[in-house]
Each structure stands twice: as structure tokens, then as C-alpha cells.
Amino acid sequence: MRDHRKAVVLIPHYNDPEGLQKTIASFSENEPCDVLVVDDGSIAPIDENKIQELFKATGEVFFLYLEQNSGIETALNKGLDWIKENDYQFIARLDCGDINMPQRIHKQLEFMENNADIQLLGTWAEAIDVNGNPLYQLHLPAAHEDIEKKMFLNNMFIHPTVMFRKEALDVIKEYPYDYPAAEDYAFFFKFVRNFKTANLPEVLVRFEINTAGGISSTRRSTQLQTRIKIIKENFKFGYYPIMGITRASILLFIPRNIVESLKKRILWKGK
């Protein structure tokens, strides 16, 4: 198997061709991976020739077009189906507008190949606004034991940073449809329950936050209610599960702009 056929990066796309181009351009030269772009029934067309021109990694960019807009879960699961059919070993994630740091895929692949017991690997990340200005950094626990406890407080994996083994999908199956606005939290919680996981303690992705909108603004209440549902489904008596439900319940009543301001003050760790 050619090295780049070991790993594929799954990128869902919906009406953001400029963000997609920015993301594709962030792959380092000689990164050993392919990319699958799943277009979720966009009106704004993808310039495939421009994408191929911008892509500097050793692999190829493939495109999968859905006939109509079906939602993020469907786009991701259609992508997983395609990936399983094409027999990749590792699946990484990225969203339009997000930026890979140099050698991100290489570093994650190296870790996964040297740690056969790890099925899901995230990294630290830096949040940026739509203009690329840094907002704050997220430094998440590296060891599975800490991740397992703190998953009750919040998602310990930043979605566009993750890489996981295709073989894990025999157990995990797919992104769930019954956890609106928090499908990734439910998906990763299942990994934590069934497998050993880790985070690389290095900022390897800059992820974009639209402070004027986006899922965390327009569907924040739904997201928090779903998070409480997930915590309850995985509940076991102890400090972290109780604190997780309490924390999410309190956040329901705090405006998002205040939460983001606090994150910037508390979580910012500089470059």
C-alpha cells in the first residue's frame, strides 16, 4: 500500500468554497494522505481544478457529491462508507476554514503506528476568528485515564484534530443521528468507552469559529441539552459525571458571548 493510501482526511463541505480552498492549501508538502471532500448538496460550486492545484500533499483529492443537503451526520457517514470501501487504515477530520499546522498528518500517523493500542487520537488546537486572528488555545489532557474522567465535563476531542483507525468502526459504526448539534461528542464518547484514546500535546490545527453565528451560536441551547443527554446515558456515580451535568445546566443560562470572552481570558496560552 502506498503511504498516502494509509490515511485519508474527511472534509464535509457546504457552500464554503473559499474556506475549502484555504483548508486544502494548508496541507504540507509530502504529507502522506489523501483527502475526501463530501459536498452536502451545495449551491456554491467547488472549483475542483483549483483544489487540485492548491493541494501539495503526496496523495490525491477525491470528491463525493450528495444530491441534496442532508446534514452533517449524513455527509460524514457517506464519507465513512466511501472510505471503508476504499480500504484506508486511518481516518482524519478537518472542516472548511480550518488550518493544518506543518506535518500534522505525519505526526499523528507516526504516533498511531507506534501506539497500536490507541484507536482515537486528537491534538491541541488554536481557535481563530474568520479573519485568522487567534482567540485562544485548547490544551486537552493527553492520557486516556484523564480523558475518560473529563469527558463528562466537556468534549475532550476537538473534532477537526482527530485521527482514528478504520477498524474501530466495526464497533463505533457511524456518527449518530439522534444527538442534534453534538453528534461528535456522542461519537467520541463511544470511543472512550470502548477503546484507549489520546491527545498529542501540540497545537496541530487552527480551527475557525464564527463568533457571529455557527452551530455554537444558533443551536447552542440544543447542543447543551444534547450534551446533558449524552452525560446521563454514560453516567456513573462520581465527581466528574455530577459536575458535567451541573456545568452544562448552568451554561444553558449564560449568553454565548460571555462564555467566549471567558474562554479567551482563561484559555489563552499564547503561541
C-alpha atoms as a printed R data frame, in Angstrom:
    type eleno elety resid chain resno       x      y       z
1   ATOM     1    CA   MET     A     1   0.000  0.000   0.000
2   ATOM     2    CA   ARG     A     2   1.341  3.415  -0.913
3   ATOM     3    CA   ASP     A     3   1.965  5.539   2.173
4   ATOM     4    CA   HIS     A     4  -0.671  8.136   1.286
5   ATOM     5    CA   ARG     A     5  -3.255  5.358   0.963
6   ATOM     6    CA   LYS     A     6  -2.900  4.630   4.655
7   ATOM     7    CA   ALA     A     7  -4.655  7.842   5.676
8   ATOM     8    CA   VAL     A     8  -7.485  9.938   4.314
9   ATOM     9    CA   VAL     A     9  -8.744 13.277   5.603
10  ATOM    10    CA   LEU     A    10 -12.538 13.616   5.578
11  ATOM    11    CA   ILE     A    11 -13.760 17.165   4.891
12  ATOM    12    CA   PRO     A    12 -17.504 17.915   4.664
13  ATOM    13    CA   HIS     A    13 -18.388 20.929   2.525
14  ATOM    14    CA   TYR     A    14 -21.498 23.072   2.321
15  ATOM    15    CA   ASN     A    15 -21.485 26.390   0.427
16  ATOM    16    CA   ASP     A    16 -17.996 27.417   1.547
17  ATOM    17    CA   PRO     A    17 -15.690 27.046  -1.481
18  ATOM    18    CA   GLU     A    18 -13.277 29.721  -0.234
19  ATOM    19    CA   GLY     A    19 -12.984 28.056   3.170
20  ATOM    20    CA   LEU     A    20 -12.366 24.723   1.453
21  ATOM    21    CA   GLN     A    21  -9.580 26.212  -0.655
22  ATOM    22    CA   LYS     A    22  -7.938 27.722   2.425
23  ATOM    23    CA   THR     A    23  -8.070 24.368   4.187
24  ATOM    24    CA   ILE     A    24  -6.706 22.392   1.229
25  ATOM    25    CA   ALA     A    25  -3.836 24.877   0.852
26  ATOM    26    CA   SER     A    26  -2.778 24.212   4.459
27  ATOM    27    CA   PHE     A    27  -1.571 20.652   3.798
28  ATOM    28    CA   SER     A    28   2.207 20.472   3.974
29  ATOM    29    CA   GLU     A    29   4.220 19.178   1.050
30  ATOM    30    CA   ASN     A    30   4.879 15.447   1.330
31  ATOM    31    CA   GLU     A    31   2.096 14.898   3.866
32  ATOM    32    CA   PRO     A    32   1.217 11.191   3.421
33  ATOM    33    CA   CYS     A    33  -2.544 11.340   2.886
34  ATOM    34    CA   ASP     A    34  -5.451 11.568   0.505
35  ATOM    35    CA   VAL     A    35  -8.417 13.890   1.018
36  ATOM    36    CA   LEU     A    36 -12.112 13.149   0.550
37  ATOM    37    CA   VAL     A    37 -14.372 16.185   0.165
38  ATOM    38    CA   VAL     A    38 -18.058 15.373   0.708
39  ATOM    39    CA   ASP     A    39 -20.276 18.095  -0.713
40  ATOM    40    CA   ASP     A    40 -23.613 18.196   1.095
41  ATOM    41    CA   GLY     A    41 -25.818 19.476  -1.722
42  ATOM    42    CA   SER     A    42 -24.185 22.898  -2.034
43  ATOM    43    CA   ILE     A    43 -25.424 25.667  -4.299
44  ATOM    44    CA   ALA     A    44 -21.976 27.292  -4.411
45  ATOM    45    CA   PRO     A    45 -19.854 25.105  -6.710
46  ATOM    46    CA   ILE     A    46 -16.464 23.642  -5.856
47  ATOM    47    CA   ASP     A    47 -13.650 24.543  -8.265
48  ATOM    48    CA   GLU     A    48 -12.067 21.098  -8.483
49  ATOM    49    CA   ASN     A    49  -9.190 22.286 -10.671
50  ATOM    50    CA   LYS     A    50  -8.277 24.986  -8.143
51  ATOM    51    CA   ILE     A    51  -8.445 22.471  -5.289
52  ATOM    52    CA   GLN     A    52  -6.099 20.099  -7.104
53  ATOM    53    CA   GLU     A    53  -3.731 22.983  -7.812
54  ATOM    54    CA   LEU     A    54  -3.629 24.023  -4.134
55  ATOM    55    CA   PHE     A    55  -3.125 20.502  -2.755
56  ATOM    56    CA   LYS     A    56   0.584 19.847  -2.138
57  ATOM    57    CA   ALA     A    57   0.469 16.573  -0.179
58  ATOM    58    CA   THR     A    58   1.623 13.310  -1.754
59  ATOM    59    CA   GLY     A    59  -1.856 11.881  -2.236
60  ATOM    60    CA   GLU     A    60  -4.980 12.778  -4.176
61  ATOM    61    CA   VAL     A    61  -8.169 14.750  -3.571
62  ATOM    62    CA   PHE     A    62 -11.449 12.950  -4.224
63  ATOM    63    CA   PHE     A    63 -14.937 14.460  -4.372
64  ATOM    64    CA   LEU     A    64 -18.237 12.908  -3.342
65  ATOM    65    CA   TYR     A    65 -21.388 14.891  -4.169
66  ATOM    66    CA   LEU     A    66 -24.695 14.375  -2.361
67  ATOM    67    CA   GLU     A    67 -27.761 15.232  -4.424
68  ATOM    68    CA   GLN     A    68 -29.377 17.338  -1.710
69  ATOM    69    CA   ASN     A    69 -28.454 18.936   1.590
70  ATOM    70    CA   SER     A    70 -28.849 16.177   4.168
71  ATOM    71    CA   GLY     A    71 -26.995 17.466   7.235
72  ATOM    72    CA   ILE     A    72 -23.551 16.995   8.727
73  ATOM    73    CA   GLU     A    73 -24.204 13.482  10.073
74  ATOM    74    CA   THR     A    74 -25.233 12.161   6.665
75  ATOM    75    CA   ALA     A    75 -22.313 13.869   4.916
76  ATOM    76    CA   LEU     A    76 -19.827 12.371   7.374
77  ATOM    77    CA   ASN     A    77 -21.370  8.903   7.242
78  ATOM    78    CA   LYS     A    78 -21.465  8.866   3.435
79  ATOM    79    CA   GLY     A    79 -17.793  9.783   3.625
80  ATOM    80    CA   LEU     A    80 -17.089  6.937   6.052
81  ATOM    81    CA   ASP     A    81 -18.858  4.500   3.710
82  ATOM    82    CA   TRP     A    82 -16.651  5.618   0.805
83  ATOM    83    CA   ILE     A    83 -13.521  5.363   2.957
84  ATOM    84    CA   LYS     A    84 -14.358  1.832   4.112
85  ATOM    85    CA   GLU     A    85 -14.920  0.757   0.514
86  ATOM    86    CA   ASN     A    86 -11.500  2.139  -0.424
87  ATOM    87    CA   ASP     A    87  -9.695  0.345   2.393
88  ATOM    88    CA   TYR     A    88  -7.811  3.106   4.228
89  ATOM    89    CA   GLN     A    89  -6.297  2.351   7.635
90  ATOM    90    CA   PHE     A    90  -6.617  5.785   9.233
91  ATOM    91    CA   ILE     A    91  -9.282  8.485   9.015
92  ATOM    92    CA   ALA     A    92  -8.584 12.101   9.955
93  ATOM    93    CA   ARG     A    93 -11.019 15.012  10.113
94  ATOM    94    CA   LEU     A    94 -10.952 18.645   9.111
95  ATOM    95    CA   ASP     A    95 -13.597 21.289   8.430
96  ATOM    96    CA   CYS     A    96 -13.704 24.018   5.804
97  ATOM    97    CA   GLY     A    97 -11.859 27.095   7.057
98  ATOM    98    CA   ASP     A    98  -9.630 25.112   9.422
99  ATOM    99    CA   ILE     A    99  -5.849 25.086   9.036
100 ATOM   100    CA   ASN     A   100  -3.394 22.229   9.425
101 ATOM   101    CA   MET     A   101  -0.136 23.100  11.117
102 ATOM   102    CA   PRO     A   102   3.026 21.784   9.402
103 ATOM   103    CA   GLN     A   103   3.299 17.984   9.291
104 ATOM   104    CA   ARG     A   104   0.081 17.460  11.242
105 ATOM   105    CA   ILE     A   105  -0.855 14.232   9.440
106 ATOM   106    CA   HIS     A   106   2.692 12.876   9.560
107 ATOM   107    CA   LYS     A   107   2.907 13.430  13.326
108 ATOM   108    CA   GLN     A   108  -0.430 11.772  14.027
109 ATOM   109    CA   LEU     A   109   0.328  8.834  11.756
110 ATOM   110    CA   GLU     A   110   3.688  8.319  13.418
111 ATOM   111    CA   PHE     A   111   2.068  8.283  16.858
112 ATOM   112    CA   MET     A   112  -0.681  5.877  15.799
113 ATOM   113    CA   GLU     A   113   1.768  3.485  14.159
114 ATOM   114    CA   ASN     A   114   3.938  3.492  17.290
115 ATOM   115    CA   ASN     A   115   0.978  3.053  19.670
116 ATOM   116    CA   ALA     A   116  -1.143  0.188  18.382
117 ATOM   117    CA   ASP     A   117  -3.460  0.328  21.409
118 ATOM   118    CA   ILE     A   118  -4.699  3.855  20.599
119 ATOM   119    CA   GLN     A   119  -7.833  3.942  18.425
120 ATOM   120    CA   LEU     A   120  -8.625  7.680  18.559
121 ATOM   121    CA   LEU     A   121  -6.038 10.472  18.630
122 ATOM   122    CA   GLY     A   122  -6.714 14.188  18.919
123 ATOM   123    CA   THR     A   123  -4.355 17.130  19.331
124 ATOM   124    CA   TRP     A   124  -4.251 20.529  20.954
125 ATOM   125    CA   ALA     A   125  -5.660 23.333  18.824
126 ATOM   126    CA   GLU     A   126  -5.937 27.080  18.456
127 ATOM   127    CA   ALA     A   127  -9.270 28.797  17.864
128 ATOM   128    CA   ILE     A   128  -9.242 31.607  15.296
129 ATOM   129    CA   ASP     A   129 -11.883 34.013  14.015
130 ATOM   130    CA   VAL     A   130 -12.963 34.180  10.358
131 ATOM   131    CA   ASN     A   131 -10.109 36.613   9.654
132 ATOM   132    CA   GLY     A   132  -7.496 34.244  11.060
133 ATOM   133    CA   ASN     A   133  -6.932 36.162  14.295
134 ATOM   134    CA   PRO     A   134  -6.120 33.937  17.297
135 ATOM   135    CA   LEU     A   135  -8.784 33.726  20.012
136 ATOM   136    CA   TYR     A   136  -7.497 31.090  22.431
137 ATOM   137    CA   GLN     A   137  -5.798 27.716  22.585
138 ATOM   138    CA   LEU     A   138  -7.259 24.465  23.863
139 ATOM   139    CA   HIS     A   139  -4.806 22.232  25.723
140 ATOM   140    CA   LEU     A   140  -6.607 18.956  26.369
141 ATOM   141    CA   PRO     A   141  -5.436 16.008  28.501
142 ATOM   142    CA   ALA     A   142  -3.066 13.622  26.733
143 ATOM   143    CA   ALA     A   143  -3.605 10.386  28.681
144 ATOM   144    CA   HIS     A   144  -6.673  8.172  28.293
145 ATOM   145    CA   GLU     A   145  -7.232  7.988  32.054
146 ATOM   146    CA   ASP     A   146  -7.674 11.779  32.244
147 ATOM   147    CA   ILE     A   147  -9.709 11.929  29.043
148 ATOM   148    CA   GLU     A   148 -12.088  9.265  30.358
149 ATOM   149    CA   LYS     A   149 -12.838 11.268  33.508
150 ATOM   150    CA   LYS     A   150 -13.067 14.704  31.917
151 ATOM   151    CA   MET     A   151 -15.289 13.646  29.002
152 ATOM   152    CA   PHE     A   152 -18.159 14.182  31.437
153 ATOM   153    CA   LEU     A   153 -17.193 17.858  31.748
154 ATOM   154    CA   ASN     A   154 -16.782 18.581  28.052
155 ATOM   155    CA   ASN     A   155 -15.704 17.011  24.797
156 ATOM   156    CA   MET     A   156 -12.020 16.153  25.236
157 ATOM   157    CA   PHE     A   157 -11.502 15.955  21.467
158 ATOM   158    CA   ILE     A   158 -11.609 18.870  19.039
159 ATOM   159    CA   HIS     A   159 -13.371 17.404  16.027
160 ATOM   160    CA   PRO     A   160 -11.112 18.700  13.219
161 ATOM   161    CA   THR     A   161  -7.988 17.447  15.029
162 ATOM   162    CA   VAL     A   162  -8.868 13.783  15.319
163 ATOM   163    CA   MET     A   163  -7.481 10.719  13.592
164 ATOM   164    CA   PHE     A   164  -8.903  7.255  14.224
165 ATOM   165    CA   ARG     A   165  -8.464  3.721  12.955
166 ATOM   166    CA   LYS     A   166 -10.916  2.426  10.386
167 ATOM   167    CA   GLU     A   167 -11.079 -0.897  12.249
168 ATOM   168    CA   ALA     A   168 -12.692  0.884  15.213
169 ATOM   169    CA   LEU     A   169 -15.788  1.476  13.077
170 ATOM   170    CA   ASP     A   170 -16.607 -2.224  13.442
171 ATOM   171    CA   VAL     A   171 -17.661 -1.235  16.985
172 ATOM   172    CA   ILE     A   172 -18.387  2.503  16.701
173 ATOM   173    CA   LYS     A   173 -20.310  2.122  13.396
174 ATOM   174    CA   GLU     A   174 -21.075  5.722  12.349
175 ATOM   175    CA   TYR     A   175 -21.901  9.241  13.509
176 ATOM   176    CA   PRO     A   176 -25.239  9.041  15.360
177 ATOM   177    CA   TYR     A   177 -28.334 10.863  14.093
178 ATOM   178    CA   ASP     A   178 -30.183 11.279  17.392
179 ATOM   179    CA   TYR     A   179 -27.812 13.730  19.115
180 ATOM   180    CA   PRO     A   180 -28.526 17.087  17.422
181 ATOM   181    CA   ALA     A   181 -25.638 19.575  17.429
182 ATOM   182    CA   ALA     A   182 -23.452 17.179  19.451
183 ATOM   183    CA   GLU     A   183 -23.006 14.151  17.194
184 ATOM   184    CA   ASP     A   184 -19.233 14.358  17.594
185 ATOM   185    CA   TYR     A   185 -19.460 14.302  21.407
186 ATOM   186    CA   ALA     A   186 -21.581 11.128  21.281
187 ATOM   187    CA   PHE     A   187 -19.289  9.600  18.643
188 ATOM   188    CA   PHE     A   188 -16.126 10.234  20.680
189 ATOM   189    CA   PHE     A   189 -17.730  9.168  23.966
190 ATOM   190    CA   LYS     A   190 -18.292  5.757  22.373
191 ATOM   191    CA   PHE     A   191 -14.585  5.581  21.518
192 ATOM   192    CA   VAL     A   192 -13.658  6.432  25.103
193 ATOM   193    CA   ARG     A   193 -15.991  3.735  26.471
194 ATOM   194    CA   ASN     A   194 -14.681  1.022  24.163
195 ATOM   195    CA   PHE     A   195 -11.055  1.837  23.389
196 ATOM   196    CA   LYS     A   196  -7.921  3.572  24.568
197 ATOM   197    CA   THR     A   197  -7.583  7.156  23.325
198 ATOM   198    CA   ALA     A   198  -5.072 10.016  23.497
199 ATOM   199    CA   ASN     A   199  -4.322 13.634  22.577
200 ATOM   200    CA   LEU     A   200  -1.000 14.842  21.205
201 ATOM   201    CA   PRO     A   201   0.122 17.758  23.417
202 ATOM   202    CA   GLU     A   202   0.911 20.024  20.478
203 ATOM   203    CA   VAL     A   203  -1.163 22.580  18.550
204 ATOM   204    CA   LEU     A   204  -1.572 20.913  15.149
205 ATOM   205    CA   VAL     A   205  -4.805 22.529  13.920
206 ATOM   206    CA   ARG     A   206  -6.162 26.075  13.896
207 ATOM   207    CA   PHE     A   207  -9.955 25.821  13.848
208 ATOM   208    CA   GLU     A   208 -12.270 28.603  12.774
209 ATOM   209    CA   ILE     A   209 -15.042 29.974  14.997
210 ATOM   210    CA   ASN     A   210 -17.654 32.299  13.555
211 ATOM   211    CA   THR     A   211 -18.412 34.419  16.619
212 ATOM   212    CA   ALA     A   212 -21.421 35.954  14.853
213 ATOM   213    CA   GLY     A   213 -23.078 32.654  14.070
214 ATOM   214    CA   GLY     A   214 -22.355 28.994  13.503
215 ATOM   215    CA   ILE     A   215 -23.606 25.957  15.351
216 ATOM   216    CA   SER     A   216 -22.429 27.091  18.778
217 ATOM   217    CA   SER     A   217 -24.386 30.341  18.500
218 ATOM   218    CA   THR     A   218 -27.587 29.423  16.697
219 ATOM   219    CA   ARG     A   219 -28.085 25.974  18.215
220 ATOM   220    CA   ARG     A   220 -26.241 26.354  21.497
221 ATOM   221    CA   SER     A   221 -29.241 25.526  23.677
222 ATOM   222    CA   THR     A   222 -29.899 22.345  21.686
223 ATOM   223    CA   GLN     A   223 -26.230 21.439  21.894
224 ATOM   224    CA   LEU     A   224 -26.148 21.785  25.670
225 ATOM   225    CA   GLN     A   225 -29.362 19.829  26.132
226 ATOM   226    CA   THR     A   226 -27.958 17.066  23.940
227 ATOM   227    CA   ARG     A   227 -24.730 17.117  25.932
228 ATOM   228    CA   ILE     A   228 -26.721 16.566  29.132
229 ATOM   229    CA   LYS     A   229 -28.494 13.636  27.440
230 ATOM   230    CA   ILE     A   230 -25.136 12.064  26.496
231 ATOM   231    CA   ILE     A   231 -23.729 12.502  30.003
232 ATOM   232    CA   LYS     A   232 -26.827 10.864  31.505
233 ATOM   233    CA   GLU     A   233 -26.570  7.924  29.099
234 ATOM   234    CA   ASN     A   234 -22.949  7.364  30.143
235 ATOM   235    CA   PHE     A   235 -23.496  8.288  33.791
236 ATOM   236    CA   LYS     A   236 -21.739  6.550  36.640
237 ATOM   237    CA   PHE     A   237 -21.789  7.991  40.136
238 ATOM   238    CA   GLY     A   238 -18.822 10.216  40.796
239 ATOM   239    CA   TYR     A   239 -17.472 13.752  40.824
240 ATOM   240    CA   TYR     A   240 -16.998 14.246  37.071
241 ATOM   241    CA   PRO     A   241 -20.414 12.988  35.884
242 ATOM   242    CA   ILE     A   242 -22.204 15.098  38.509
243 ATOM   243    CA   MET     A   243 -20.109 18.168  37.691
244 ATOM   244    CA   GLY     A   244 -20.676 17.609  33.976
245 ATOM   245    CA   ILE     A   245 -24.458 17.724  34.275
246 ATOM   246    CA   THR     A   246 -24.266 20.704  36.647
247 ATOM   247    CA   ARG     A   247 -21.895 22.598  34.356
248 ATOM   248    CA   ALA     A   248 -23.964 22.047  31.207
249 ATOM   249    CA   SER     A   249 -27.154 23.049  33.042
250 ATOM   250    CA   ILE     A   250 -25.591 26.314  34.223
251 ATOM   251    CA   LEU     A   251 -24.244 27.113  30.745
252 ATOM   252    CA   LEU     A   252 -27.799 26.973  29.388
253 ATOM   253    CA   PHE     A   253 -28.440 30.281  31.150
254 ATOM   254    CA   ILE     A   254 -25.175 32.081  30.290
255 ATOM   255    CA   PRO     A   255 -25.054 34.050  26.990
256 ATOM   256    CA   ARG     A   256 -22.557 32.705  24.475
257 ATOM   257    CA   ASN     A   257 -20.643 35.990  24.129
258 ATOM   258    CA   ILE     A   258 -19.839 35.866  27.841
259 ATOM   259    CA   VAL     A   259 -18.677 32.247  27.556
260 ATOM   260    CA   GLU     A   260 -16.400 33.076  24.600
261 ATOM   261    CA   SER     A   261 -14.972 36.087  26.433
262 ATOM   262    CA   LEU     A   262 -14.165 33.922  29.446
263 ATOM   263    CA   LYS     A   263 -12.557 31.293  27.225
264 ATOM   264    CA   LYS     A   264 -10.327 33.912  25.654
265 ATOM   265    CA   ARG     A   265  -9.246 35.200  29.066
266 ATOM   266    CA   ILE     A   266  -8.816 31.831  30.779
267 ATOM   267    CA   LEU     A   267  -7.680 29.514  27.985
268 ATOM   268    CA   TRP     A   268  -5.381 31.775  26.019
269 ATOM   269    CA   LYS     A   269  -1.863 30.411  26.329
270 ATOM   270    CA   GLY     A   270  -0.051 32.365  23.661
271 ATOM   271    CA   LYS     A   271   1.837 30.931  20.727
